[in-house]
Short mmCIF file of C-alpha atoms in Angstrom, two decimals:
data_model
loop_
_atom_site.label_atom_id
_atom_site.label_comp_id
_atom_site.label_asym_id
_atom_site.label_seq_id
_atom_site.Cartn_x
_atom_site.Cartn_y
_atom_site.Cartn_z
CA MET K 45 0.00 0.00 0.00
CA ARG K 46 1.36 3.40 -0.98
CA ASN K 47 1.75 6.34 1.34
CA LYS K 48 -1.70 7.95 1.71
CA LYS K 49 -0.21 11.33 0.89
CA ILE K 50 0.84 9.96 -2.47
CA GLU K 51 -2.33 7.92 -2.99
CA ASN K 52 -4.61 10.93 -2.68
CA GLY K 53 -2.06 13.56 -3.62
CA VAL K 54 -1.24 16.00 -6.37
CA MET K 55 2.29 16.85 -7.51
CA LEU K 56 3.13 20.23 -9.04
CA GLN K 57 6.13 20.71 -11.32
CA PHE K 58 7.01 24.24 -10.29
CA PHE K 59 8.99 25.44 -13.32
CA GLU K 60 8.92 25.61 -17.10
CA TRP K 61 11.81 25.93 -19.55
CA TYR K 62 11.38 29.59 -20.41
CA LEU K 63 11.28 31.15 -16.95
CA PRO K 64 13.35 34.36 -16.79
CA ASP K 65 16.95 34.14 -15.53
CA ASP K 66 16.18 36.38 -12.55
CA SER K 67 17.04 34.01 -9.68
CA THR K 68 13.67 34.57 -7.99
CA LEU K 69 11.94 31.18 -8.23
CA TRP K 70 12.80 29.92 -4.75
CA ASN K 71 11.48 33.13 -3.14
CA THR K 72 8.38 33.13 -5.36
CA LEU K 73 7.52 29.56 -4.46
CA LYS K 74 8.09 30.19 -0.76
CA LYS K 75 5.44 32.92 -0.86
CA LYS K 76 3.00 30.63 -2.65
CA ALA K 77 3.49 27.62 -0.36
CA ALA K 78 0.47 28.24 1.87
CA GLY K 79 -1.81 28.85 -1.12
CA LEU K 80 -0.62 25.70 -2.85
CA ALA K 81 -1.38 23.68 0.25
CA ARG K 82 -4.91 25.12 0.38
CA ARG K 83 -5.43 24.13 -3.24
CA GLY K 84 -4.61 20.50 -2.52
CA VAL K 85 -1.03 20.32 -3.77
CA THR K 86 0.72 17.70 -1.65
CA SER K 87 4.15 17.66 -3.30
CA VAL K 88 6.29 19.93 -5.45
CA TRP K 89 8.92 18.91 -7.99
CA LEU K 90 11.65 21.54 -8.00
CA PRO K 91 14.12 22.08 -10.87
CA PRO K 92 17.79 21.09 -10.54
CA ALA K 93 19.24 23.30 -7.82
CA TYR K 94 22.96 22.91 -8.49
CA LYS K 95 25.25 25.00 -10.65
CA GLY K 96 25.06 24.34 -14.38
CA GLN K 97 27.62 25.09 -17.04
CA ALA K 98 25.84 28.35 -17.94
CA GLY K 99 25.65 29.60 -14.36
CA LYS K 100 22.48 31.55 -13.62
CA HIS K 101 21.37 31.10 -17.24
CA ASP K 102 21.31 27.29 -17.02
CA VAL K 103 17.90 25.59 -16.62
CA GLY K 104 19.79 23.02 -14.56
CA TYR K 105 20.38 20.05 -16.83
CA GLY K 106 23.86 21.09 -17.99
CA VAL K 107 25.25 19.92 -14.63
CA TYR K 108 28.59 21.39 -13.59
CA ASP K 109 28.91 21.11 -9.79
CA LEU K 110 26.51 18.96 -7.76
CA TYR K 111 27.74 20.53 -4.51
CA ASP K 112 27.12 24.16 -5.51
CA LEU K 113 23.49 24.97 -4.72
CA GLY K 114 23.97 28.66 -5.40
CA GLU K 115 26.75 29.29 -2.90
CA PHE K 116 30.00 29.74 -4.82
CA GLU K 117 31.20 32.11 -7.54
CA GLN K 118 31.34 29.67 -10.43
CA LYS K 119 30.36 29.89 -14.09
CA GLY K 120 29.80 33.61 -13.82
CA SER K 121 27.49 33.77 -10.82
CA VAL K 122 26.97 32.74 -7.22
CA GLU K 123 23.23 32.16 -7.60
CA THR K 124 21.64 29.66 -9.97
CA LYS K 125 18.78 30.53 -12.32
CA TYR K 126 16.42 30.02 -9.39
CA GLY K 127 18.26 31.71 -6.50
CA THR K 128 20.83 31.08 -3.81
CA LYS K 129 21.42 28.07 -1.58
CA GLU K 130 20.01 29.95 1.40
CA GLU K 131 16.83 30.78 -0.53
CA TYR K 132 16.52 27.18 -1.76
CA LEU K 133 16.73 25.75 1.76
CA SER K 134 14.31 28.35 3.10
CA CYS K 135 11.83 27.53 0.33
CA ILE K 136 12.01 23.81 1.13
CA SER K 137 11.45 24.49 4.83
CA GLU K 138 8.37 26.60 4.16
CA LEU K 139 6.85 24.05 1.78
CA GLN K 140 7.33 21.29 4.33
CA ALA K 141 5.91 23.50 7.08
CA GLN K 142 2.77 23.75 4.96
CA GLY K 143 2.58 19.96 4.65
CA ILE K 144 3.97 19.80 1.11
CA ASP K 145 6.62 17.21 0.24
CA VAL K 146 9.58 18.37 -1.84
CA TYR K 147 11.12 16.34 -4.66
CA ALA K 148 14.54 17.36 -5.95
CA ASP K 149 15.43 16.97 -9.62
CA ILE K 150 18.52 14.73 -9.73
CA VAL K 151 20.68 14.65 -12.86
CA LEU K 152 23.38 11.96 -12.61
CA ASN K 153 23.73 11.01 -16.27
CA HIS K 154 26.30 13.57 -17.40
CA MET K 155 28.37 16.63 -16.52
CA MET K 156 29.18 19.71 -18.60
CA GLY K 157 31.42 22.77 -18.51
CA ALA K 158 34.64 21.04 -17.39
CA ASP K 159 37.52 23.15 -16.10
CA ALA K 160 40.22 21.45 -18.21
CA THR K 161 40.79 18.71 -20.77
CA ASP K 162 42.33 15.24 -20.63
CA GLU K 163 44.07 13.42 -23.45
CA VAL K 164 42.13 10.20 -23.93
CA GLU K 165 42.31 7.24 -26.28
CA ALA K 166 38.90 6.83 -27.90
CA VAL K 167 37.00 5.50 -30.89
CA GLU K 168 34.24 7.32 -32.70
CA ASN K 169 30.89 5.52 -32.92
CA MET K 170 28.06 5.81 -35.41
CA ARG K 171 25.37 8.16 -34.16
CA GLY K 172 22.59 5.68 -34.95
CA ASP K 173 24.48 2.61 -33.72
CA ARG K 174 26.59 3.41 -30.68
CA LEU K 175 28.25 -0.01 -30.80
CA GLN K 176 29.50 0.43 -34.37
CA GLU K 177 33.02 1.91 -34.54
CA ILE K 178 33.76 4.19 -37.49
CA THR K 179 37.36 5.12 -36.64
CA PRO K 180 40.34 3.28 -35.18
CA VAL K 181 41.56 4.19 -31.70
CA GLN K 182 42.78 7.79 -31.67
CA THR K 183 43.91 10.36 -29.15
CA ILE K 184 41.33 13.04 -28.50
CA GLU K 185 41.25 16.00 -26.13
CA ALA K 186 38.16 15.64 -23.94
CA TRP K 187 36.65 18.13 -21.51
CA THR K 188 36.61 15.81 -18.49
CA GLN K 189 38.60 17.61 -15.75
CA PHE K 190 36.19 18.98 -13.13
CA THR K 191 38.27 20.61 -10.38
CA PHE K 192 35.73 23.22 -9.14
CA PRO K 193 38.24 25.98 -8.28
CA GLY K 194 35.46 28.27 -7.10
CA ARG K 195 34.42 25.77 -4.43
CA ASN K 196 38.01 24.94 -3.53
CA GLY K 197 37.30 21.55 -1.92
CA ALA K 198 34.36 22.62 0.26
CA TYR K 199 32.08 19.66 1.12
CA SER K 200 34.11 17.25 -1.05
CA ASP K 201 37.60 17.05 -2.54
CA PHE K 202 36.54 14.57 -5.23
CA ILE K 203 37.97 15.51 -8.63
CA TRP K 204 36.34 14.20 -11.78
CA ASP K 205 38.62 13.17 -14.65
CA ALA K 206 38.47 11.00 -17.76
CA THR K 207 38.44 7.79 -15.69
CA CYS K 208 35.01 8.79 -14.35
CA PHE K 209 33.35 8.92 -17.77
CA THR K 210 32.59 6.64 -20.70
CA GLY K 211 32.67 9.21 -23.48
CA VAL K 212 32.08 12.71 -24.82
CA ASP K 213 30.72 14.33 -27.99
CA TRP K 214 33.52 16.84 -28.71
CA ASP K 215 37.20 16.49 -29.55
CA GLU K 216 38.89 19.75 -28.63
CA ARG K 217 42.08 18.80 -30.49
CA MET K 218 40.31 18.40 -33.84
CA GLU K 219 37.43 20.73 -32.93
CA LYS K 220 35.10 18.01 -34.11
CA VAL K 221 31.66 16.79 -33.00
CA GLY K 222 31.21 13.02 -32.67
CA ILE K 223 30.22 10.21 -30.32
CA TYR K 224 33.54 9.25 -28.74
CA ASN K 225 33.74 6.13 -26.56
CA PHE K 226 36.85 5.97 -24.37
CA GLU K 227 39.16 3.03 -25.05
CA GLY K 228 38.82 0.20 -22.55
CA VAL K 229 35.50 1.52 -21.20
CA GLU K 230 32.38 0.12 -22.84
CA TRP K 231 29.12 1.97 -22.93
CA ASN K 232 27.09 0.93 -19.90
CA PRO K 233 24.74 -2.05 -20.39
CA GLY K 234 21.14 -2.07 -19.19
CA VAL K 235 20.17 1.12 -21.05
CA ASP K 236 17.52 1.87 -23.65
CA ARG K 237 17.96 0.05 -26.96
CA GLU K 238 17.42 3.11 -29.12
CA ASN K 239 20.58 3.71 -31.18
CA VAL K 240 21.37 0.09 -30.24
CA ASN K 241 22.83 1.37 -26.94
CA PHE K 242 21.59 4.72 -25.65
CA ASP K 243 24.04 5.17 -22.79
CA TYR K 244 25.42 8.34 -24.32
CA LEU K 245 23.13 11.38 -24.29
CA MET K 246 25.22 14.54 -23.89
CA GLY K 247 28.26 16.13 -22.24
CA ALA K 248 30.73 13.96 -20.38
CA ASP K 249 28.85 10.70 -19.84
CA ILE K 250 29.23 9.38 -16.28
CA ASN K 251 30.53 5.83 -15.95
CA HIS K 252 28.07 4.07 -13.65
CA ARG K 253 30.26 0.96 -13.62
CA ASN K 254 33.21 2.70 -11.95
CA PRO K 255 33.19 1.74 -8.23
CA ARG K 256 34.87 5.02 -7.29
CA VAL K 257 32.17 7.00 -9.07
CA ILE K 258 29.36 4.92 -7.56
CA GLU K 259 30.69 5.45 -4.05
CA HIS K 260 31.09 9.19 -4.62
CA LEU K 261 27.52 9.56 -5.93
CA LYS K 262 26.23 7.79 -2.82
CA GLU K 263 28.27 10.13 -0.63
CA TRP K 264 26.90 13.10 -2.54
CA GLY K 265 23.33 11.77 -2.19
CA GLN K 266 23.73 11.57 1.57
CA TRP K 267 25.20 15.09 1.67
CA TYR K 268 22.28 16.36 -0.38
CA LEU K 269 19.73 14.81 1.99
CA ASP K 270 21.57 16.08 5.06
CA THR K 271 21.72 19.57 3.55
CA THR K 272 18.27 19.95 2.02
CA HIS K 273 16.06 17.42 3.86
CA VAL K 274 14.02 16.81 0.68
CA ASP K 275 11.38 14.08 0.72
CA GLY K 276 12.21 12.43 -2.58
CA PHE K 277 13.56 12.72 -6.08
CA ARG K 278 12.68 13.17 -9.71
CA LEU K 279 15.39 11.21 -11.53
CA ASP K 280 16.44 12.57 -14.90
CA ALA K 281 17.24 10.52 -18.03
CA VAL K 282 17.11 7.09 -16.38
CA LYS K 283 16.91 5.35 -19.79
CA HIS K 284 20.53 6.41 -20.38
CA ILE K 285 21.84 5.00 -17.08
CA ALA K 286 22.55 1.34 -16.24
CA ASN K 287 19.21 -0.02 -15.02
CA ASP K 288 20.59 -1.40 -11.75
CA PHE K 289 22.25 1.85 -10.65
CA PHE K 290 19.29 3.67 -9.10
CA GLY K 291 18.00 0.59 -7.32
CA ASP K 292 21.32 0.45 -5.49
CA TRP K 293 21.64 4.22 -5.03
CA LEU K 294 18.11 4.69 -3.71
CA GLY K 295 18.32 1.53 -1.61
CA THR K 296 21.46 2.80 0.12
CA LEU K 297 19.93 6.19 0.89
CA ARG K 298 16.66 4.70 2.10
CA GLU K 299 18.42 2.26 4.39
CA ASN K 300 20.87 4.81 5.78
CA ASN K 301 18.16 7.40 6.41
CA HIS K 302 15.30 5.07 7.39
CA ALA K 303 13.11 7.06 5.00
CA GLU K 304 10.66 6.22 2.23
CA LEU K 305 12.19 8.75 -0.21
CA PHE K 306 9.65 8.71 -3.01
CA ALA K 307 11.28 8.61 -6.46
CA VAL K 308 9.96 8.99 -9.98
CA GLY K 309 12.12 8.33 -13.02
CA GLU K 310 12.00 9.97 -16.42
CA TYR K 311 12.19 7.05 -18.85
CA TRP K 312 11.04 8.64 -22.07
CA HIS K 313 9.46 5.87 -24.10
CA ALA K 314 5.99 5.56 -25.64
CA ASP K 315 5.81 1.78 -25.14
CA ALA K 316 4.52 0.73 -21.71
CA ASN K 317 6.18 -2.68 -22.20
CA VAL K 318 9.57 -0.96 -22.11
CA LEU K 319 8.60 0.95 -18.96
CA GLU K 320 7.51 -2.25 -17.26
CA GLU K 321 10.79 -3.93 -18.23
CA TYR K 322 12.68 -1.09 -16.59
CA LEU K 323 10.57 -1.23 -13.43
CA ASP K 324 11.46 -4.91 -13.08
CA ALA K 325 15.15 -4.30 -13.85
CA CYS K 326 15.47 -1.52 -11.25
CA GLY K 327 13.78 -3.66 -8.61
CA ARG K 328 10.63 -1.49 -8.70
CA SER K 329 12.64 1.06 -6.76
CA MET K 330 10.82 4.02 -8.32
CA SER K 331 7.70 5.15 -10.12
CA LEU K 332 7.84 6.25 -13.76
CA PHE K 333 6.20 9.07 -15.68
CA ASP K 334 3.41 7.70 -17.88
CA VAL K 335 4.81 8.77 -21.25
CA PRO K 336 2.36 6.61 -23.27
CA LEU K 337 -0.56 8.44 -21.62
CA HIS K 338 0.99 11.80 -22.54
CA TYR K 339 1.24 10.71 -26.16
CA ASN K 340 -2.40 9.59 -26.13
CA PHE K 341 -3.37 13.08 -24.95
CA PHE K 342 -1.13 14.60 -27.62
CA ALA K 343 -2.66 12.44 -30.35
CA ALA K 344 -6.23 13.14 -29.25
CA SER K 345 -5.64 16.90 -29.14
CA HIS K 346 -4.23 16.91 -32.68
CA SER K 347 -6.79 14.53 -34.21
CA ASP K 348 -9.43 17.13 -35.11
CA GLY K 349 -12.01 14.94 -33.38
CA TRP K 350 -11.00 11.67 -35.04
CA PHE K 351 -9.37 10.06 -32.00
CA ASP K 352 -11.20 7.00 -30.66
CA MET K 353 -11.81 8.15 -27.09
CA ARG K 354 -12.55 4.58 -26.00
CA ARG K 355 -8.80 3.97 -26.43
CA LEU K 356 -7.61 6.96 -24.38
CA LEU K 357 -6.09 4.77 -21.67
CA ASP K 358 -4.93 1.96 -23.95
CA GLY K 359 -1.26 1.04 -23.72
CA THR K 360 -0.64 3.31 -20.72
CA LEU K 361 1.29 2.62 -17.57
CA VAL K 362 -1.56 3.84 -15.38
CA ALA K 363 -3.84 1.19 -16.90
CA ARG K 364 -1.28 -1.56 -16.26
CA ASP K 365 0.48 -0.53 -13.07
CA PRO K 366 -1.30 2.43 -11.44
CA GLU K 367 0.78 2.33 -8.26
CA LYS K 368 3.95 3.02 -10.25
CA ALA K 369 2.48 5.53 -12.72
CA VAL K 370 3.02 9.27 -12.34
CA THR K 371 0.50 10.71 -14.77
CA PHE K 372 1.11 14.04 -16.51
CA VAL K 373 -0.12 16.14 -19.40
CA SER K 374 2.95 18.25 -20.22
CA ASN K 375 6.39 19.11 -18.86
CA HIS K 376 9.36 21.35 -19.63
CA ASP K 377 10.67 18.96 -22.31
CA THR K 378 7.37 18.75 -24.24
CA GLN K 379 7.09 22.52 -24.60
CA ARG K 380 7.39 24.15 -28.01
CA GLY K 381 10.99 24.32 -29.13
CA GLN K 382 12.25 21.64 -26.74
CA ALA K 383 13.84 18.25 -27.38
CA LEU K 384 10.68 16.22 -26.80
CA GLU K 385 8.25 18.76 -28.21
CA SER K 386 4.77 17.26 -28.12
CA ALA K 387 2.54 19.96 -26.72
CA VAL K 388 -1.07 19.00 -26.00
CA LEU K 389 -3.30 21.60 -27.66
CA ASP K 390 -5.09 23.99 -25.32
CA TRP K 391 -8.62 22.79 -26.09
CA PHE K 392 -7.80 19.31 -24.83
CA ILE K 393 -5.84 20.31 -21.72
CA PRO K 394 -8.94 20.35 -19.43
CA HIS K 395 -9.89 16.90 -20.76
CA SER K 396 -6.41 15.58 -20.03
CA TYR K 397 -6.28 16.96 -16.51
CA ALA K 398 -9.74 15.57 -15.78
CA VAL K 399 -8.33 12.14 -16.64
CA ILE K 400 -5.33 12.40 -14.33
CA LEU K 401 -6.88 14.43 -11.49
CA LEU K 402 -10.42 13.05 -11.34
CA ARG K 403 -9.57 9.35 -11.47
CA PRO K 404 -7.94 7.72 -8.41
CA GLN K 405 -5.44 5.70 -10.44
CA GLY K 406 -1.92 7.07 -10.69
CA TYR K 407 -0.12 9.96 -9.02
CA PRO K 408 -0.99 13.12 -11.02
CA CYS K 409 1.55 15.85 -11.78
CA ILE K 410 0.44 19.34 -12.84
CA PHE K 411 2.82 21.28 -15.08
CA TYR K 412 3.69 24.88 -14.19
CA GLY K 413 3.05 26.04 -17.77
CA ASP K 414 -0.43 24.50 -17.83
CA TYR K 415 -1.28 26.04 -14.47
CA TYR K 416 0.25 29.52 -14.60
CA GLY K 417 0.74 29.88 -18.34
CA VAL K 418 3.93 30.50 -20.33
CA GLU K 419 4.89 34.13 -20.74
CA LYS K 420 7.04 33.43 -23.81
CA TYR K 421 3.97 32.24 -25.71
CA GLU K 422 1.48 34.56 -23.99
CA SER K 423 -0.54 31.59 -22.77
CA GLU K 424 -2.61 32.19 -19.65
CA GLY K 425 -2.83 28.72 -18.21
CA PHE K 426 -5.80 26.89 -16.71
CA THR K 427 -5.59 27.99 -13.08
CA GLY K 428 -9.35 28.12 -12.55
CA GLU K 429 -10.13 24.72 -14.03
CA LEU K 430 -7.24 23.03 -12.25
CA ASP K 431 -8.11 24.62 -8.92
CA VAL K 432 -11.62 23.19 -9.22
CA MET K 433 -10.27 19.75 -10.14
CA THR K 434 -7.75 19.59 -7.29
CA TYR K 435 -10.47 20.68 -4.87
CA LEU K 436 -12.81 17.97 -6.15
CA ARG K 437 -10.03 15.38 -6.07
CA ARG K 438 -9.63 15.71 -2.33
CA THR K 439 -13.34 16.12 -1.50
CA ARG K 440 -15.29 13.99 -3.98
CA LEU K 441 -13.07 11.20 -5.33
CA PHE K 442 -14.18 8.28 -3.16
CA GLY K 443 -16.17 5.07 -3.38
CA PRO K 444 -16.69 2.50 -6.15
CA GLN K 445 -15.75 3.56 -9.68
CA HIS K 446 -17.65 2.92 -12.91
CA ASP K 447 -16.14 3.53 -16.35
CA TYR K 448 -18.17 4.34 -19.48
CA PHE K 449 -15.55 4.18 -22.21
CA ASP K 450 -18.21 2.95 -24.61
CA HIS K 451 -18.38 5.54 -27.40
CA GLU K 452 -15.76 6.69 -29.89
CA ASP K 453 -16.36 10.36 -29.04
CA VAL K 454 -18.20 10.65 -25.71
CA ILE K 455 -16.79 8.86 -22.68
CA GLY K 456 -17.24 9.18 -18.94
CA TRP K 457 -16.81 7.69 -15.50
CA THR K 458 -18.28 8.02 -12.02
CA LEU K 459 -17.31 7.46 -8.42
CA GLU K 460 -20.12 6.82 -5.96
CA GLY K 461 -18.59 8.52 -2.93
CA ASP K 462 -18.78 7.14 0.60
CA GLU K 463 -20.24 7.91 4.01
CA THR K 464 -16.93 9.11 5.43
CA HIS K 465 -16.73 12.04 3.02
CA PRO K 466 -19.93 14.14 2.96
CA ASP K 467 -21.21 15.06 -0.51
CA SER K 468 -18.57 12.87 -2.15
CA GLY K 469 -19.17 11.27 -5.53
CA ILE K 470 -18.55 12.58 -9.04
CA ALA K 471 -19.52 12.08 -12.67
CA VAL K 472 -17.17 13.13 -15.47
CA ILE K 473 -18.16 13.24 -19.16
CA MET K 474 -16.11 14.48 -22.11
CA THR K 475 -16.05 14.53 -25.88
CA ASP K 476 -13.48 15.21 -28.57
CA ARG K 477 -16.14 16.21 -31.09
CA LEU K 478 -19.85 16.99 -30.75
CA GLY K 479 -21.39 17.28 -27.32
CA GLY K 480 -23.50 14.48 -26.01
CA GLU K 481 -25.23 12.73 -23.14
CA LYS K 482 -24.58 9.57 -21.23
CA GLN K 483 -26.63 7.77 -18.61
CA MET K 484 -24.31 6.83 -15.78
CA TYR K 485 -24.70 5.29 -12.33
CA VAL K 486 -23.55 7.29 -9.29
CA GLY K 487 -25.17 5.22 -6.53
CA ALA K 488 -28.70 4.74 -5.25
CA HIS K 489 -27.87 6.68 -2.08
CA HIS K 490 -27.74 9.84 -4.24
CA ALA K 491 -31.36 9.44 -5.40
CA GLY K 492 -33.19 12.76 -5.57
CA GLU K 493 -30.05 14.87 -5.25
CA THR K 494 -29.39 17.88 -7.47
CA TRP K 495 -26.06 17.79 -9.31
CA ILE K 496 -24.35 20.59 -11.23
CA ASP K 497 -21.38 21.00 -13.55
CA ALA K 498 -18.54 22.21 -11.33
CA LEU K 499 -16.70 23.61 -14.36
CA ASP K 500 -19.73 25.81 -15.02
CA ILE K 501 -19.99 24.89 -18.71
CA GLU K 502 -23.31 23.05 -18.72
CA GLN K 503 -25.85 25.43 -17.17
CA HIS K 504 -28.67 23.05 -16.25
CA GLU K 505 -29.13 20.85 -13.20
CA VAL K 506 -29.43 17.06 -13.09
CA ILE K 507 -31.65 15.22 -10.61
CA ILE K 508 -30.39 11.75 -9.72
CA GLY K 509 -33.02 9.08 -10.34
CA GLU K 510 -34.33 6.56 -7.81
CA ASP K 511 -32.11 3.90 -9.36
CA GLY K 512 -28.96 6.00 -8.78
CA THR K 513 -28.53 6.93 -12.44
CA ALA K 514 -28.85 10.18 -14.35
CA VAL K 515 -28.22 11.53 -17.82
CA PHE K 516 -25.12 13.73 -17.75
CA SER K 517 -24.09 15.94 -20.66
CA CYS K 518 -21.15 17.86 -22.06
CA ALA K 519 -20.82 20.55 -24.71
CA ASP K 520 -19.01 20.28 -28.05
CA GLY K 521 -15.29 19.53 -27.63
CA SER K 522 -15.60 19.90 -23.89
CA VAL K 523 -15.53 18.20 -20.50
CA SER K 524 -18.04 18.59 -17.68
CA VAL K 525 -17.64 17.49 -14.07
CA TRP K 526 -20.88 16.81 -12.23
CA VAL K 527 -21.11 16.93 -8.43
CA LYS K 528 -23.78 17.33 -5.79
CA GLU K 529 -25.02 20.92 -5.54
CA PRO K 530 -23.47 22.46 -2.41
CA GLU K 531 -25.74 24.17 0.10
CA GLU K 532 -23.67 27.33 -0.13
CA THR K 533 -22.19 28.99 -3.19
CA LEU K 534 -18.90 27.18 -3.78
CA VAL K 535 -16.04 29.55 -4.45
CA ILE K 536 -12.65 28.19 -5.47
CA GLU K 537 -9.96 30.76 -4.69
CA ARG K 538 -7.23 31.02 -7.27
CA LEU K 539 -3.65 31.10 -6.04
CA ASP K 540 -2.85 34.41 -7.67
CA ASP K 541 -4.60 36.94 -5.45
CA ALA K 542 -4.82 39.37 -8.35
CA ALA K 543 -6.65 36.83 -10.52
CA LYS K 544 -10.39 36.44 -10.78
CA ARG K 545 -12.24 33.85 -8.76
CA ARG K 546 -14.16 30.97 -10.22
CA SER K 547 -17.52 30.12 -8.66
CA VAL K 548 -20.02 27.31 -8.94
CA ARG K 549 -23.34 29.07 -9.14
CA LYS K 550 -26.52 28.50 -7.18
CA PRO K 551 -29.55 26.68 -8.66
CA SER K 552 -31.36 29.95 -9.39
CA ALA K 553 -28.91 30.61 -12.19
CA ARG K 554 -29.52 27.25 -13.86
CA ARG K 555 -32.09 25.37 -15.87
CA LYS K 556 -33.37 22.32 -14.05
CA ARG K 557 -33.10 19.06 -15.93
CA LYS K 558 -34.29 15.69 -14.70
CA SER K 559 -32.69 12.39 -15.53
CA SER K 560 -34.34 10.21 -18.13
#
C-alpha cells in the first residue's frame, strides 16, 4: 500500500523551460506555499538546484557542480537561475511546514562545462548505432577535468577526470563533433535500446560501472539529503543509465536514512512494455512518468475529433500498473521548441487533466506552464479549471468507480462517494467532437439529489433518479464534471490573489433538468 499522501495527492512541477533568468523562483515559491497547500497540492517537484555550465542562465540540466546549490562564484554567478542556496533551503522548509513534500530533480547522467581537458584514447561511434566503430583508436582532447576551483574543496575534494566517464561528444584537439567512446570503457549495459545502446546522451557521460564514481555519488546523495532534507527525487534521463544503478543508489539512501524517499524516473518511451521492463530491472525502486498516456493526450488533441476516445487509456502505464504511474499532461521537455516537443493543444488540456486528477489511479503531476501559463507564448494557463479539479479530487473522489468508455467520441466515469466524506461522488463526461449525453450510475444513495457542472460549462441541473442513475451531458469539444449541488455557493480561490475567482453558481442561475 502506498503512502496515503501519495495515494490521494497532487504533484506540481514548479517550473517551465522559459522562466526568466532572474534568480527569484525559490522566493516566489516560498510565498505561494500556503496557497498551494490550500489548493490540494501535496508535493512539489523543483528544478535542478545545483550550478550548471551556464551559471544563472542554465535551466539546470547542464550539470557542472553537484555541490554548488547557489553558494559559490562559479560559471559567472553565485546564484543559480532560481536563487541562492540559502533561498533554496528556506523555500524547502516553508513548503514542508505547509505539509507539502519536496522532490529534488537529480541529474546523474552527465556533466558539462569542465575546467580542463584530458588526453584520452577513444574510438568514434556511429550516431545511430553506438556499438558500431567508425574510426580506429585515436587520441582526443576531452573536456573531463572537473576541479571546481570556485568551491576549492568545500564539502568534497573529489575531482572528476576521464576515468570517471565513458565518453564525450567533442574532440577539442580536432574541434570536431562526434560520439567518442573511451578506449577500454564500454558503454554501460542495461540502457535503452534506441541507437542500439543509448548510454550516451550529452556532455561527459558518467561511468556508472566505476566503483569510485558509484561510491562518490552515494556520498553526494547523503550530503544532499543532510543539507536539504528533501522528501524524494525526480530522476532525470534514467533510460541512459545502467538499469541497476538507481535501485542500489536509492536503496542505500533509504536504508541509511530510514526514509521512504519517493522517487519517480524519467524514462522517455511511448511503449509501456519498455517501462515495465525497466521497473522490473530496477527492482521497482521508483515510479515512472506515464509517457504513453501523454502521447495519447497529444494524439487526441491533434486529431481534429478523429481520435477514438474509447482507447484513451490503452497502452498506458496507469492502466497496467497504477501504483507506479506518475501521470502528466505536459512538462518542460514537451514545450514548443524543446527536445521532446509534443505539446497538448489547449482545447484538450482540461480533458487531459480531468483524466489524471479526477480518477484515483496514478499519481498526477500538474505542469507549471499548464497552471500559470507560459509568458514566452502569452498563454494564460488553466488555473481556474485546475483549482476546481484539485479541490474535487480531495473532496469527492471516493467510493466504487464505474467507467463508461463505450463511445468513440463521448466517454465518462463516475465514483459513488462514501459515508466518510460528505457530498462525495462525481460524474465526469467528455467529448473530442460533438457534445452528447450519457446515462451513468452514481449510486442509489444519491437518489433525488441535485447535481451541477462544477466547471460551469453546462448550465442546467441534473436530478439523480431513484435507481442512482442520471443523464449527464457535455458541450461540443468539452468536458463537464458533475457533483452534488453544495448548500452554499462554492467559491474556489485562485492562487494568484490578483486573478479572478471561479464560482459554482446557485440553482437559481440554472435550468433544471431531470434524468431520463
